[in-house]
Amino acid sequence: MILKKKPTLTDHHVTDESLYKARRSFIKTMGAGSILLGSTLAPGILSAKAGKPDLKSELTRYKDITSYNNFYEFGTGKSDPAKYAHTLKTSPWSIHVDGECSKPGTFALEDLLKPMQTEERIYRFRCVEGWSMVIPWQGFELGKLLTRFEPTSRAKYVYFETLYDPKQMPGQKRSVLEWPYVEGLRMDEAMHPLTLLATGLYGKDLLNQNGAPLRLVVPWKYGFKSIKSIVKIHFLEEQPITSWQKANAVEYGFYSNVNPEVDHPRWSQKRERRIGEFRKRKTLFLNGYADEVAVLYKGLDLKKNY
Ligand SMILES: Nc1nc2c(c(=O)[nH]1)N[C@H]1C(S)=C(S)[C@@H](COP(=O)(O)O)O[C@H]1N2
Ligand SMILES: [Mo]
């Protein structure tokens, strides 16, 4: 679960990243920075207070983000998804929307994406296993898509399903989890402007191992909430049961908020290893997004609702 040796830096990675950074500063200089870093960015990023670390300087290498993965549909090893996820066919792709909403339906992915403006968001990403990354996503706010389906007043939760097709996802032939992978959010979490649907990272389309063509990103929650390769969105009144709750409800709760004060039953959550670094970092409450999202959990006992 944890990288044993320090990854080596090859020319390929350096080129990849220096090109990316050069392009970003070029765009900024040209005054077109608003396209990438403009007014639609969440308050926590735009108004990054003095003293808050600049996540841009902490970016995890593209190579690590795309080769050290969790995607059990392709095996449980960290390098399995990069090796095996090529069997997933991401085009054509459609998404079925139903439940408590006025505009359900089955939609071709292109039609869903057409009106959505993608932007870049650099987020910390913390896996429940104790490792973390900083990832420059391309995506759009989940809430802006969900609104189009007109959720009813009874929609208190939304859940998502990953594709189920053992031919394309051979890991589904083994019952390590109940398939398809399902995850859920409370409606206010889903509608929060930090919550993204990602279509790319580092300025490129998502690779299959990272959840192409569309995956959720909820930066203040443990990584497993960020469900990959989504084919279904369902609005409902009752709290859904997620794949990880089904697998082990004692270890994985519905909320799964990053919280250094609530240990996993088998290990501490106080520290994390940033992939590419040697010394461990302190894990931040709500993964560093408390200013933005702590208000969602006012009055909720986070030791019980882990
Ligand atoms: N469908 C599906 N989504 C998933 C997973 C999975 O196994 N299947 N793993 C989760 C876990 S545990 C993590 S940490 C993140 C990993 O995302 P990454 O590989 O892009 O870093 O994806 C999450 N989404
Ligand atoms: Mo994870």
Coordinates of N, CA, C and O and ligand atoms in Angstrom, one line a residue, residues 64-75 78 81 125-129 131 133 135 137 161-163 169 172 177 179-183 201 206-211 215-216 222-230 243-244, ligand 1:
D64 N 3.4 9.5 -11.5 CA 3.0 8.8 -10.3 C 1.4 8.8 -10.2 O 0.8 7.8 -9.8
I65 N 0.8 9.9 -10.6 CA -0.7 10.0 -10.6 C -1.3 8.9 -11.5 O -2.4 8.4 -11.3
T66 N -0.6 8.5 -12.6 CA -1.1 7.6 -13.6 C -0.6 6.2 -13.4 O -0.9 5.3 -14.3
S67 N 0.3 6.0 -12.5 CA 0.8 4.6 -12.3 C 0.7 4.0 -10.9 O 0.9 2.8 -10.7
Y68 N 0.2 4.8 -10.0 CA 0.0 4.3 -8.6 C -1.5 4.6 -8.3 O -1.9 5.7 -7.9
N69 N -2.3 3.6 -8.6 CA -3.7 3.8 -8.6 C -4.5 2.7 -7.7 O -4.0 1.6 -7.5
N70 N -5.7 3.1 -7.4 CA -6.7 2.1 -6.8 C -7.8 2.1 -7.8 O -8.5 3.1 -8.1
F71 N -8.1 1.0 -8.4 CA -9.2 0.8 -9.3 C -9.4 -0.7 -9.3 O -8.9 -1.4 -10.2
Y72 N -10.1 -1.2 -8.3 CA -10.2 -2.7 -8.1 C -10.8 -3.5 -9.2 O -10.7 -4.7 -9.3
E73 N -11.5 -2.8 -10.1 CA -12.1 -3.4 -11.3 C -11.0 -4.0 -12.2 O -11.3 -4.8 -13.1
F74 N -9.7 -3.5 -11.9 CA -8.6 -4.0 -12.7 C -7.6 -4.7 -11.9 O -6.4 -4.9 -12.3
G75 N -7.9 -5.1 -10.6 CA -7.0 -5.7 -9.7 C -6.7 -4.9 -8.5 O -7.0 -3.7 -8.5
K78 N -1.4 -1.8 -6.8 CA -1.3 -0.3 -7.2 C -0.9 -0.2 -8.6 O -1.3 0.8 -9.3
P81 N -4.0 -1.2 -12.3 CA -4.9 -0.4 -13.2 C -4.1 0.2 -14.4 O -4.6 0.1 -15.6
F125 N -5.3 15.2 -2.5 CA -6.0 13.9 -2.6 C -5.5 13.0 -1.6 O -4.3 12.7 -1.6
R126 N -6.3 12.5 -0.7 CA -5.8 11.7 0.4 C -6.5 10.3 0.4 O -7.8 10.2 0.6
C127 N -5.8 9.2 0.2 CA -6.3 7.9 0.3 C -6.4 7.5 1.7 O -5.6 7.8 2.6
V128 N -7.5 6.7 2.1 CA -7.7 6.2 3.4 C -6.5 5.3 3.9 O -6.2 5.2 5.1
E129 N -5.7 4.8 2.9 CA -4.6 3.9 3.2 C -3.4 4.7 3.8 O -2.4 4.1 4.3
W131 N -1.7 7.5 2.0 CA -0.8 8.2 1.0 C -1.6 9.3 0.5 O -2.9 9.3 0.5
M133 N -1.6 12.8 -2.7 CA -1.0 13.4 -3.9 C -1.6 14.8 -4.0 O -2.5 15.2 -3.3
I135 N -3.1 17.0 -7.2 CA -3.5 16.6 -8.6 C -4.1 17.9 -9.3 O -5.0 18.4 -8.7
W137 N -6.6 18.7 -11.6 CA -7.7 18.1 -12.4 C -8.2 19.1 -13.4 O -8.2 20.3 -13.3
E161 N -22.8 5.0 -9.8 CA -22.3 3.6 -10.1 C -21.3 3.6 -11.1 O -21.4 4.4 -12.1
T162 N -20.3 2.8 -11.0 CA -19.3 2.5 -12.0 C -19.8 1.5 -13.0 O -20.7 0.7 -12.6
L163 N -19.3 1.5 -14.2 CA -19.7 0.4 -15.1 C -19.6 -1.0 -14.5 O -18.6 -1.2 -13.8
M169 N -13.7 -5.2 -17.5 CA -13.2 -4.9 -16.2 C -13.0 -6.3 -15.5 O -13.8 -6.7 -14.7
Q172 N -13.7 -7.6 -11.9 CA -15.0 -7.8 -11.4 C -15.4 -9.3 -11.4 O -16.5 -9.7 -11.0
L177 N -15.0 -6.9 -4.0 CA -16.1 -6.0 -3.6 C -17.3 -6.5 -4.2 O -17.3 -7.3 -5.2
W179 N -20.0 -5.8 -6.9 CA -20.0 -4.9 -8.1 C -21.4 -4.6 -8.5 O -22.3 -5.5 -8.3
P180 N -21.7 -3.5 -9.2 CA -20.7 -2.5 -9.5 C -20.4 -1.7 -8.2 O -21.1 -1.6 -7.3
Y181 N -19.2 -1.0 -8.3 CA -18.8 -0.1 -7.3 C -19.8 1.0 -7.2 O -20.2 1.6 -8.2
V182 N -20.3 1.3 -6.0 CA -21.2 2.4 -5.8 C -20.7 3.4 -4.7 O -20.1 2.9 -3.7
E183 N -21.0 4.6 -4.9 CA -20.7 5.6 -3.9 C -21.8 6.7 -3.8 O -22.6 6.8 -4.7
L201 N -6.6 15.4 -16.3 CA -5.7 15.9 -15.3 C -4.4 16.3 -16.1 O -4.1 15.7 -17.1
L206 N -8.4 12.2 -19.0 CA -8.1 11.1 -18.1 C -7.7 9.9 -18.8 O -8.3 9.5 -19.8
L207 N -6.7 9.2 -18.2 CA -6.4 7.9 -18.6 C -7.4 6.9 -17.9 O -7.9 7.2 -16.9
N208 N -7.5 5.7 -18.5 CA -8.5 4.8 -18.0 C -8.2 4.5 -16.5 O -9.2 4.4 -15.7
Q209 N -7.0 4.3 -16.1 CA -6.6 4.0 -14.7 C -7.1 5.1 -13.7 O -7.3 4.8 -12.6
N210 N -7.3 6.3 -14.2 CA -7.7 7.4 -13.3 C -9.2 7.6 -13.4 O -9.8 8.5 -12.8
G211 N -9.9 6.7 -14.1 CA -11.4 6.8 -14.1 C -12.1 7.3 -15.3 O -13.2 7.9 -15.2
R215 N -15.0 10.9 -13.7 CA -14.9 10.4 -12.3 C -15.2 11.6 -11.4 O -15.0 12.7 -11.7
L216 N -15.6 11.2 -10.2 CA -15.9 12.2 -9.1 C -14.6 12.5 -8.4 O -13.7 11.7 -8.3
Y222 N -11.9 10.9 1.9 CA -10.9 9.9 1.5 C -11.2 9.5 0.1 O -12.3 9.5 -0.4
G223 N -10.1 9.1 -0.6 CA -10.1 8.9 -2.0 C -11.2 7.9 -2.5 O -11.6 8.1 -3.7
F224 N -11.6 7.0 -1.7 CA -12.5 6.0 -2.2 C -13.9 6.6 -2.6 O -14.7 5.9 -3.3
K225 N -14.2 7.8 -2.0 CA -15.5 8.4 -2.4 C -15.4 8.8 -3.8 O -16.5 9.1 -4.4
S226 N -14.2 9.1 -4.4 CA -14.1 9.6 -5.7 C -14.3 8.5 -6.8 O -13.3 8.0 -7.4
I227 N -15.5 8.1 -7.0 CA -15.8 7.0 -7.8 C -15.5 7.2 -9.3 O -15.6 8.3 -9.8
K228 N -15.0 6.2 -10.0 CA -14.4 6.3 -11.3 C -15.4 5.7 -12.4 O -16.3 4.9 -12.0
S229 N -15.2 6.1 -13.6 CA -15.9 5.6 -14.8 C -17.4 5.4 -14.5 O -18.0 4.3 -14.5
I230 N -18.0 6.6 -14.2 CA -19.4 6.6 -13.8 C -20.4 6.4 -14.9 O -20.3 7.0 -16.0
S243 N -20.2 0.8 -1.6 CA -19.4 -0.5 -1.7 C -18.6 -0.8 -0.5 O -18.5 -1.9 -0.1
W244 N -17.9 0.3 0.0 CA -17.0 0.0 1.1 C -17.7 -0.2 2.4 O -17.2 -0.9 3.2
Ligands
LIG1 N1 -14.9 2.3 -9.5 C1 -13.9 2.5 -8.6 N2 -13.7 3.8 -8.2 C2 -12.7 4.0 -7.3 C3 -11.9 2.9 -6.8 C4 -12.2 1.6 -7.3 O1 -11.6 0.6 -6.9 N3 -13.2 1.5 -8.2 N4 -10.9 3.2 -5.8 C5 -11.1 4.4 -5.0 C6 -9.9 4.7 -4.2 S1 -9.7 3.7 -2.8 C7 -9.1 5.7 -4.5 S2 -7.8 6.1 -3.4 C8 -9.2 6.5 -5.7 C9 -7.9 6.4 -6.5 O2 -7.9 7.3 -7.5 P1 -6.6 7.5 -8.5 O3 -6.2 6.1 -8.8 O4 -7.0 8.3 -9.7 O5 -5.6 8.2 -7.6 O6 -10.2 6.0 -6.6 C10 -11.4 5.6 -5.9 N5 -12.4 5.3 -6.9

